[in-house]
Amino acid sequence: MMDKFSRGHLAFYSGLATFLLLITTLYMYMYAIGKKNLIGQLITARIFYIPMIIHLLMIAFTVGIVVYFLITFLQKQQFDKIEEKLQYLSSGNYDHPNLDTSMSQTKDLLLINDDIKKIQQKLVNMSRELQQLSSQPQLVDGTTKEKILEEERHRLARELHDSVSQQLFAAMMMMSALNEQSQYSDELEPYKKHLAMVADIINAAQSEMRALLLHLRPVSLEGKSLRQGIEQLLKELQTKIQIRLKWDVQDIQVSSSIEDQLFRVVQELLSNTLRHAKASELEVYLKIIGQNISLRVIDDGVGFETNDEHAGSYGLRNIRERIAGVGGTTKIISFKGQGTSIEIKVPLVKEAKHDTSVVGG
């Protein structure tokens, strides 16, 4: 990056300067040995049957090309450093040591480096403020918003379990009895196919109901750690659904507000997978990687087009909002028929320190 000239201009002027320097040197040499008519000598004198002037132009052109590629190489090194720093910021690695590395001492690069540091500090402050704000209860008529939502979830889950879930169970028992009778009755022979279809529909409805009840169950950790809460949730699922579960959950120490949000996100992702993905295998990973909490949920289900807004029935909009509320990011990779991978990163920001310096804006 140059203050005034582009790479092309510098390469051109370097070649031109080289050509003039060669002409000047030859003129001085010929003058010293007493020869005249420099222009005629440049045209008539030949090396490998090529006029001297052509050789000089080729040398100057080569110098210009070398200068162009050398500047390009040096600029690429600096741009790679800038890109690397921006990638750390975009991925939430606000405290990565490479963010403090210096770049070449050119005016433009120093200004860019200062701007990156300002952005870094602002992102850290925003993440800290978001996480502090998410830990504060939101009151509605003297009652916390979370308490109201939890009570409503309890009510809906209780009503669904006591009415619809029980009725589905009774219908499934009756269908099982009819299917068993059809094996020994010629009168029911024409209806075997239809009875099997109805049984499949009831079974699918029961699976949907189990997913809904999972979604509506209490969402607090109730004194457990995040690892204990997630593992208990997964172990309960193993006893209720026909899906292979694999998990690796690290015991992480973060604020209770972030723990609650991550637990709710895991719960919602599991519910969405059961309701929509039609997966046979589900993987859950929770670890600290660098300066981020990393949560990944992977399934081998039907997948969806991520640019299709209607495919957002996965409930991912709500998950994005929850994670954005604590300063994190959500990355979704999905293809139809190839499953879905959801990666969530929440930065681990340090407590604010008293600092008298002012960051320019």
CSV table of C-alpha atoms in Angstrom, one decimal:
chain,number,residue,atom,x,y,z
A,1,MET,CA,0.0,0.0,0.0
A,2,MET,CA,1.5,3.3,-1.0
A,3,ASP,CA,0.7,6.8,0.0
A,4,LYS,CA,0.6,8.3,-3.4
A,5,PHE,CA,1.3,5.8,-6.2
A,6,SER,CA,-0.2,2.5,-7.2
A,7,ARG,CA,1.9,-0.6,-7.9
A,8,GLY,CA,1.6,0.0,-11.6
A,9,HIS,CA,2.8,3.6,-11.3
A,10,LEU,CA,5.8,2.6,-9.2
A,11,ALA,CA,6.7,-0.3,-11.6
A,12,PHE,CA,6.5,2.1,-14.6
A,13,TYR,CA,8.6,4.8,-12.9
A,14,SER,CA,11.1,2.2,-11.7
A,15,GLY,CA,11.5,0.9,-15.3
A,16,LEU,CA,11.8,4.4,-16.7
A,17,ALA,CA,14.4,5.4,-14.1
A,18,THR,CA,16.4,2.2,-14.9
A,19,PHE,CA,16.3,3.0,-18.6
A,20,LEU,CA,17.4,6.6,-18.1
A,21,LEU,CA,20.2,5.5,-15.7
A,22,LEU,CA,21.5,2.9,-18.3
A,23,ILE,CA,21.4,5.6,-21.1
A,24,THR,CA,23.2,8.1,-18.9
A,25,THR,CA,25.8,5.5,-17.9
A,26,LEU,CA,26.5,4.5,-21.5
A,27,TYR,CA,26.7,8.1,-22.6
A,28,MET,CA,29.2,8.9,-19.9
A,29,TYR,CA,31.3,5.8,-20.8
A,30,MET,CA,31.2,6.7,-24.5
A,31,TYR,CA,32.1,10.3,-23.8
A,32,ALA,CA,35.0,9.1,-21.6
A,33,ILE,CA,36.5,6.9,-24.4
A,34,GLY,CA,36.0,9.7,-27.0
A,35,LYS,CA,33.1,8.2,-29.0
A,36,LYS,CA,30.3,10.4,-30.3
A,37,ASN,CA,26.8,9.8,-31.7
A,38,LEU,CA,25.3,7.9,-28.8
A,39,ILE,CA,21.9,7.4,-30.5
A,40,GLY,CA,23.5,6.0,-33.6
A,41,GLN,CA,25.6,3.6,-31.5
A,42,LEU,CA,22.5,2.4,-29.6
A,43,ILE,CA,20.8,1.5,-32.9
A,44,THR,CA,23.7,0.1,-34.9
A,45,ALA,CA,25.5,-1.8,-32.1
A,46,ARG,CA,24.1,-5.2,-31.8
A,47,ILE,CA,24.3,-8.1,-29.2
A,48,PHE,CA,23.1,-11.4,-30.6
A,49,TYR,CA,21.8,-9.5,-33.6
A,50,ILE,CA,19.5,-7.4,-31.5
A,51,PRO,CA,20.1,-3.6,-31.3
A,52,MET,CA,21.5,-2.3,-28.0
A,53,ILE,CA,18.5,-0.1,-27.5
A,54,ILE,CA,16.2,-3.1,-27.4
A,55,HIS,CA,18.4,-4.7,-24.7
A,56,LEU,CA,18.2,-1.6,-22.6
A,57,LEU,CA,14.4,-1.5,-22.9
A,58,MET,CA,14.2,-5.2,-22.0
A,59,ILE,CA,16.3,-4.6,-18.9
A,60,ALA,CA,14.2,-1.6,-17.9
A,61,PHE,CA,11.0,-3.6,-18.5
A,62,THR,CA,12.3,-6.5,-16.4
A,63,VAL,CA,13.2,-4.2,-13.5
A,64,GLY,CA,9.6,-2.8,-13.7
A,65,ILE,CA,8.1,-6.3,-13.5
A,66,VAL,CA,10.4,-7.3,-10.6
A,67,VAL,CA,9.4,-4.1,-8.7
A,68,TYR,CA,5.7,-4.7,-9.4
A,69,PHE,CA,5.8,-8.3,-8.1
A,70,LEU,CA,8.0,-7.4,-5.1
A,71,ILE,CA,5.6,-4.6,-4.1
A,72,THR,CA,2.6,-7.0,-4.6
A,73,PHE,CA,4.3,-9.7,-2.4
A,74,LEU,CA,5.0,-7.2,0.4
A,75,GLN,CA,1.5,-5.8,0.2
A,76,LYS,CA,0.0,-9.3,0.3
A,77,GLN,CA,1.9,-10.0,3.5
A,78,GLN,CA,0.5,-6.9,5.1
A,79,PHE,CA,-3.1,-7.6,3.8
A,80,ASP,CA,-2.8,-11.1,5.1
A,81,LYS,CA,-2.1,-9.7,8.6
A,82,ILE,CA,-5.0,-7.4,8.3
A,83,GLU,CA,-7.3,-10.2,7.2
A,84,GLU,CA,-6.1,-12.4,10.0
A,85,LYS,CA,-6.9,-9.8,12.6
A,86,LEU,CA,-10.3,-9.2,11.1
A,87,GLN,CA,-11.0,-12.9,11.1
A,88,TYR,CA,-10.1,-13.1,14.8
A,89,LEU,CA,-12.5,-10.2,15.5
A,90,SER,CA,-15.4,-11.7,13.5
A,91,SER,CA,-15.0,-15.1,15.2
A,92,GLY,CA,-15.1,-13.5,18.7
A,93,ASN,CA,-11.4,-14.1,19.5
A,94,TYR,CA,-11.0,-10.5,20.9
A,95,ASP,CA,-8.1,-11.4,23.2
A,96,HIS,CA,-6.0,-13.3,20.6
A,97,PRO,CA,-2.3,-12.4,21.0
A,98,ASN,CA,-1.9,-11.9,17.2
A,99,LEU,CA,-4.2,-8.9,17.4
A,100,ASP,CA,-1.4,-7.0,19.2
A,101,THR,CA,1.3,-7.8,16.6
A,102,SER,CA,2.6,-4.7,14.8
A,103,MET,CA,2.6,-4.2,11.0
A,104,SER,CA,5.1,-2.3,8.8
A,105,GLN,CA,5.5,1.2,9.8
A,106,THR,CA,3.8,2.9,6.8
A,107,LYS,CA,1.4,5.6,7.5
A,108,ASP,CA,-1.7,3.9,6.0
A,109,LEU,CA,-1.0,0.6,7.7
A,110,LEU,CA,-0.5,2.3,11.1
A,111,LEU,CA,-3.8,4.0,10.7
A,112,ILE,CA,-5.5,0.7,9.8
A,113,ASN,CA,-3.9,-1.0,12.8
A,114,ASP,CA,-5.1,1.7,15.1
A,115,ASP,CA,-8.7,1.3,13.7
A,116,ILE,CA,-8.6,-2.4,14.2
A,117,LYS,CA,-7.5,-1.9,17.9
A,118,LYS,CA,-10.4,0.5,18.3
A,119,ILE,CA,-12.9,-2.0,16.8
A,120,GLN,CA,-11.4,-4.7,19.0
A,121,GLN,CA,-12.0,-2.6,22.2
A,122,LYS,CA,-15.5,-1.6,21.1
A,123,LEU,CA,-16.4,-5.2,20.4
A,124,VAL,CA,-15.1,-6.3,23.8
A,125,ASN,CA,-17.1,-3.6,25.5
A,126,MET,CA,-20.2,-4.5,23.6
A,127,SER,CA,-19.9,-8.2,24.5
A,128,ARG,CA,-19.3,-7.4,28.1
A,129,GLU,CA,-22.3,-5.0,28.2
A,130,LEU,CA,-24.6,-7.5,26.5
A,131,GLN,CA,-23.6,-10.3,28.9
A,132,GLN,CA,-24.2,-8.0,31.9
A,133,LEU,CA,-27.5,-6.9,30.5
A,134,SER,CA,-28.6,-10.5,29.8
A,135,SER,CA,-27.9,-11.3,33.5
A,136,GLN,CA,-30.3,-8.6,34.7
A,137,PRO,CA,-34.0,-9.8,35.2
A,138,GLN,CA,-36.6,-8.1,33.0
A,139,LEU,CA,-39.7,-7.3,35.1
A,140,VAL,CA,-43.3,-7.3,33.8
A,141,ASP,CA,-45.8,-6.0,36.4
A,142,GLY,CA,-43.4,-6.9,39.2
A,143,THR,CA,-42.7,-10.5,37.9
A,144,THR,CA,-39.6,-11.4,35.9
A,145,LYS,CA,-40.2,-12.2,32.3
A,146,GLU,CA,-38.5,-15.5,32.7
A,147,LYS,CA,-40.8,-16.5,35.5
A,148,ILE,CA,-43.8,-15.7,33.4
A,149,LEU,CA,-42.5,-17.7,30.5
A,150,GLU,CA,-41.6,-20.7,32.7
A,151,GLU,CA,-45.1,-20.8,34.3
A,152,GLU,CA,-46.7,-20.7,30.9
A,153,ARG,CA,-44.4,-23.5,29.6
A,154,HIS,CA,-45.4,-25.5,32.7
A,155,ARG,CA,-49.1,-25.0,32.0
A,156,LEU,CA,-48.9,-25.9,28.3
A,157,ALA,CA,-46.7,-28.9,28.9
A,158,ARG,CA,-49.1,-30.2,31.6
A,159,GLU,CA,-52.2,-29.7,29.4
A,160,LEU,CA,-50.6,-31.4,26.4
A,161,HIS,CA,-49.4,-34.3,28.5
A,162,ASP,CA,-52.7,-34.8,30.3
A,163,SER,CA,-54.9,-34.5,27.2
A,164,VAL,CA,-53.3,-34.9,23.8
A,165,SER,CA,-50.5,-37.1,24.8
A,166,GLN,CA,-52.7,-39.5,26.7
A,167,GLN,CA,-55.2,-39.6,23.9
A,168,LEU,CA,-52.5,-40.4,21.4
A,169,PHE,CA,-51.2,-43.2,23.7
A,170,ALA,CA,-54.8,-44.6,23.9
A,171,ALA,CA,-55.2,-44.4,20.2
A,172,MET,CA,-51.9,-46.2,19.6
A,173,MET,CA,-53.0,-49.0,22.0
A,174,MET,CA,-56.2,-49.5,20.1
A,175,MET,CA,-54.4,-49.5,16.7
A,176,SER,CA,-52.0,-52.1,18.0
A,177,ALA,CA,-54.9,-54.3,19.1
A,178,LEU,CA,-56.6,-53.9,15.6
A,179,ASN,CA,-53.3,-54.6,13.8
A,180,GLU,CA,-52.9,-57.8,15.9
A,181,GLN,CA,-56.5,-58.9,15.2
A,182,SER,CA,-56.0,-58.3,11.5
A,183,GLN,CA,-53.4,-61.0,11.4
A,184,TYR,CA,-56.1,-63.6,12.3
A,185,SER,CA,-59.2,-62.1,10.7
A,186,ASP,CA,-60.0,-62.4,7.0
A,187,GLU,CA,-62.6,-59.6,7.3
A,188,LEU,CA,-59.8,-57.1,8.2
A,189,GLU,CA,-57.5,-58.3,5.5
A,190,PRO,CA,-58.5,-55.4,3.0
A,191,TYR,CA,-57.8,-52.8,5.7
A,192,LYS,CA,-54.3,-54.0,6.8
A,193,LYS,CA,-52.5,-51.4,4.7
A,194,HIS,CA,-54.7,-48.5,6.0
A,195,LEU,CA,-54.4,-49.7,9.6
A,196,ALA,CA,-50.6,-49.7,9.3
A,197,MET,CA,-50.7,-46.1,7.8
A,198,VAL,CA,-52.9,-44.9,10.6
A,199,ALA,CA,-50.5,-46.5,13.1
A,200,ASP,CA,-47.5,-44.7,11.5
A,201,ILE,CA,-49.4,-41.4,11.7
A,202,ILE,CA,-50.2,-41.8,15.3
A,203,ASN,CA,-46.6,-42.9,16.0
A,204,ALA,CA,-45.3,-39.8,14.2
A,205,ALA,CA,-47.7,-37.6,16.2
A,206,GLN,CA,-46.4,-39.2,19.5
A,207,SER,CA,-42.8,-38.4,18.4
A,208,GLU,CA,-43.9,-34.8,17.6
A,209,MET,CA,-45.6,-34.6,21.0
A,210,ARG,CA,-42.4,-35.8,22.8
A,211,ALA,CA,-40.4,-33.1,21.0
A,212,LEU,CA,-42.9,-30.5,22.0
A,213,LEU,CA,-42.9,-31.6,25.6
A,214,LEU,CA,-39.1,-31.4,25.6
A,215,HIS,CA,-39.3,-27.9,24.2
A,216,LEU,CA,-41.8,-26.8,26.9
A,217,ARG,CA,-40.2,-28.5,29.9
A,218,PRO,CA,-38.6,-26.3,32.6
A,219,VAL,CA,-35.5,-24.6,31.2
A,220,SER,CA,-33.6,-23.7,34.3
A,221,LEU,CA,-30.5,-25.6,35.4
A,222,GLU,CA,-32.0,-25.8,38.9
A,223,GLY,CA,-28.6,-25.6,40.7
A,224,LYS,CA,-26.8,-28.0,38.3
A,225,SER,CA,-23.8,-27.0,36.3
A,226,LEU,CA,-24.2,-26.6,32.5
A,227,ARG,CA,-22.4,-29.9,31.9
A,228,GLN,CA,-24.7,-31.7,34.3
A,229,GLY,CA,-27.8,-30.2,32.8
A,230,ILE,CA,-26.9,-31.0,29.2
A,231,GLU,CA,-25.8,-34.6,30.1
A,232,GLN,CA,-29.0,-35.2,32.1
A,233,LEU,CA,-31.1,-33.9,29.1
A,234,LEU,CA,-29.3,-36.2,26.7
A,235,LYS,CA,-29.5,-39.2,28.9
A,236,GLU,CA,-33.3,-38.7,29.3
A,237,LEU,CA,-33.6,-38.5,25.5
A,238,GLN,CA,-31.8,-41.8,25.1
A,239,THR,CA,-34.6,-43.6,27.0
A,240,LYS,CA,-37.4,-41.9,25.0
A,241,ILE,CA,-36.4,-41.7,21.4
A,242,GLN,CA,-34.9,-44.0,18.8
A,243,ILE,CA,-31.8,-41.9,17.8
A,244,ARG,CA,-28.1,-42.4,18.4
A,245,LEU,CA,-26.7,-39.7,20.7
A,246,LYS,CA,-23.0,-38.8,21.0
A,247,TRP,CA,-21.7,-36.0,23.1
A,248,ASP,CA,-18.6,-34.4,24.6
A,249,VAL,CA,-19.4,-31.7,27.1
A,250,GLN,CA,-16.7,-29.9,28.9
A,251,ASP,CA,-17.2,-28.6,32.4
A,252,ILE,CA,-16.9,-24.8,31.8
A,253,GLN,CA,-17.1,-22.0,34.4
A,254,VAL,CA,-19.0,-19.0,33.1
A,255,SER,CA,-21.7,-16.7,34.5
A,256,SER,CA,-25.1,-18.2,35.4
A,257,SER,CA,-26.8,-16.0,32.8
A,258,ILE,CA,-24.6,-17.4,29.9
A,259,GLU,CA,-25.1,-21.0,31.3
A,260,ASP,CA,-28.9,-20.5,31.3
A,261,GLN,CA,-28.9,-19.2,27.7
A,262,LEU,CA,-26.6,-22.0,26.4
A,263,PHE,CA,-28.8,-24.6,28.2
A,264,ARG,CA,-31.9,-23.2,26.6
A,265,VAL,CA,-30.2,-23.1,23.2
A,266,VAL,CA,-29.2,-26.8,23.5
A,267,GLN,CA,-32.8,-27.6,24.6
A,268,GLU,CA,-34.2,-25.8,21.6
A,269,LEU,CA,-31.8,-27.3,19.1
A,270,LEU,CA,-32.6,-30.8,20.4
A,271,SER,CA,-36.3,-30.1,20.1
A,272,ASN,CA,-35.9,-28.8,16.6
A,273,THR,CA,-33.9,-31.8,15.5
A,274,LEU,CA,-36.4,-34.2,16.9
A,275,ARG,CA,-39.3,-32.4,15.3
A,276,HIS,CA,-37.9,-31.5,11.9
A,277,ALA,CA,-34.6,-33.2,11.0
A,278,LYS,CA,-35.7,-36.9,10.9
A,279,ALA,CA,-32.2,-37.7,11.9
A,280,SER,CA,-30.8,-41.1,13.0
A,281,GLU,CA,-27.7,-39.6,14.8
A,282,LEU,CA,-27.2,-36.5,16.8
A,283,GLU,CA,-23.9,-35.1,18.2
A,284,VAL,CA,-23.4,-32.4,20.8
A,285,TYR,CA,-20.1,-30.8,21.7
A,286,LEU,CA,-19.4,-28.0,24.2
A,287,LYS,CA,-15.8,-26.9,24.8
A,288,ILE,CA,-13.7,-23.8,25.4
A,289,ILE,CA,-11.6,-23.1,22.3
A,290,GLY,CA,-9.2,-20.2,22.6
A,291,GLN,CA,-11.2,-17.3,24.0
A,292,ASN,CA,-14.6,-18.7,23.0
A,293,ILE,CA,-17.2,-21.1,24.3
A,294,SER,CA,-17.9,-23.3,21.3
A,295,LEU,CA,-21.2,-25.2,21.1
A,296,ARG,CA,-21.7,-27.6,18.1
A,297,VAL,CA,-24.8,-29.6,17.4
A,298,ILE,CA,-24.6,-31.9,14.3
A,299,ASP,CA,-27.3,-34.2,12.9
A,300,ASP,CA,-27.5,-36.5,9.8
A,301,GLY,CA,-31.1,-35.5,9.0
A,302,VAL,CA,-32.9,-34.1,6.0
A,303,GLY,CA,-31.2,-30.7,6.1
A,304,PHE,CA,-32.5,-27.5,4.5
A,305,GLU,CA,-31.5,-24.6,2.4
A,306,THR,CA,-30.0,-22.0,4.7
A,307,ASN,CA,-31.0,-19.1,2.4
A,308,ASP,CA,-34.7,-20.2,2.5
A,309,GLU,CA,-36.5,-18.1,5.1
A,310,HIS,CA,-39.3,-20.6,5.4
A,311,ALA,CA,-36.7,-23.2,6.4
A,312,GLY,CA,-36.3,-21.1,9.6
A,313,SER,CA,-39.1,-23.2,11.1
A,314,TYR,CA,-36.1,-24.9,12.8
A,315,GLY,CA,-36.5,-22.1,15.4
A,316,LEU,CA,-33.1,-20.8,14.5
A,317,ARG,CA,-34.1,-17.2,14.6
A,318,ASN,CA,-34.9,-17.4,18.3
A,319,ILE,CA,-31.5,-19.1,18.8
A,320,ARG,CA,-29.7,-16.4,16.9
A,321,GLU,CA,-31.3,-13.8,19.0
A,322,ARG,CA,-30.4,-15.6,22.2
A,323,ILE,CA,-26.8,-15.9,21.2
A,324,ALA,CA,-26.5,-12.4,19.9
A,325,GLY,CA,-27.9,-11.3,23.2
A,326,VAL,CA,-24.7,-12.5,24.9
A,327,GLY,CA,-22.4,-11.2,22.2
A,328,GLY,CA,-22.0,-14.5,20.4
A,329,THR,CA,-22.3,-15.7,16.8
A,330,THR,CA,-24.2,-18.5,15.1
A,331,LYS,CA,-23.0,-20.3,12.0
A,332,ILE,CA,-25.3,-22.8,10.2
A,333,ILE,CA,-24.2,-25.2,7.5
A,334,SER,CA,-26.9,-27.4,6.0
A,335,PHE,CA,-27.6,-29.2,2.8
A,336,LYS,CA,-30.8,-31.0,1.8
A,337,GLY,CA,-30.3,-34.7,2.4
A,338,GLN,CA,-26.9,-34.2,4.1
A,339,GLY,CA,-27.7,-33.1,7.6
A,340,THR,CA,-27.1,-29.9,9.5
A,341,SER,CA,-24.2,-28.5,11.6
A,342,ILE,CA,-24.8,-25.5,13.9
A,343,GLU,CA,-21.8,-23.9,15.5
A,344,ILE,CA,-22.2,-21.3,18.2
A,345,LYS,CA,-19.4,-19.2,19.7
A,346,VAL,CA,-19.7,-17.0,22.7
A,347,PRO,CA,-16.7,-14.9,23.6
A,348,LEU,CA,-15.2,-15.1,27.1
A,349,VAL,CA,-14.7,-11.4,28.0
A,350,LYS,CA,-12.8,-10.4,31.0
A,351,GLU,CA,-14.2,-8.1,33.7
A,352,ALA,CA,-14.0,-4.4,33.0
A,353,LYS,CA,-10.9,-2.7,34.4
A,354,HIS,CA,-10.6,0.9,35.5
A,355,ASP,CA,-8.9,2.6,32.7
A,356,THR,CA,-8.4,6.3,32.3
A,357,SER,CA,-7.5,6.1,28.6
A,358,VAL,CA,-10.1,7.0,26.1
A,359,VAL,CA,-10.7,5.1,22.9
A,360,GLY,CA,-11.3,7.4,19.9
A,361,GLY,CA,-14.4,6.8,18.0
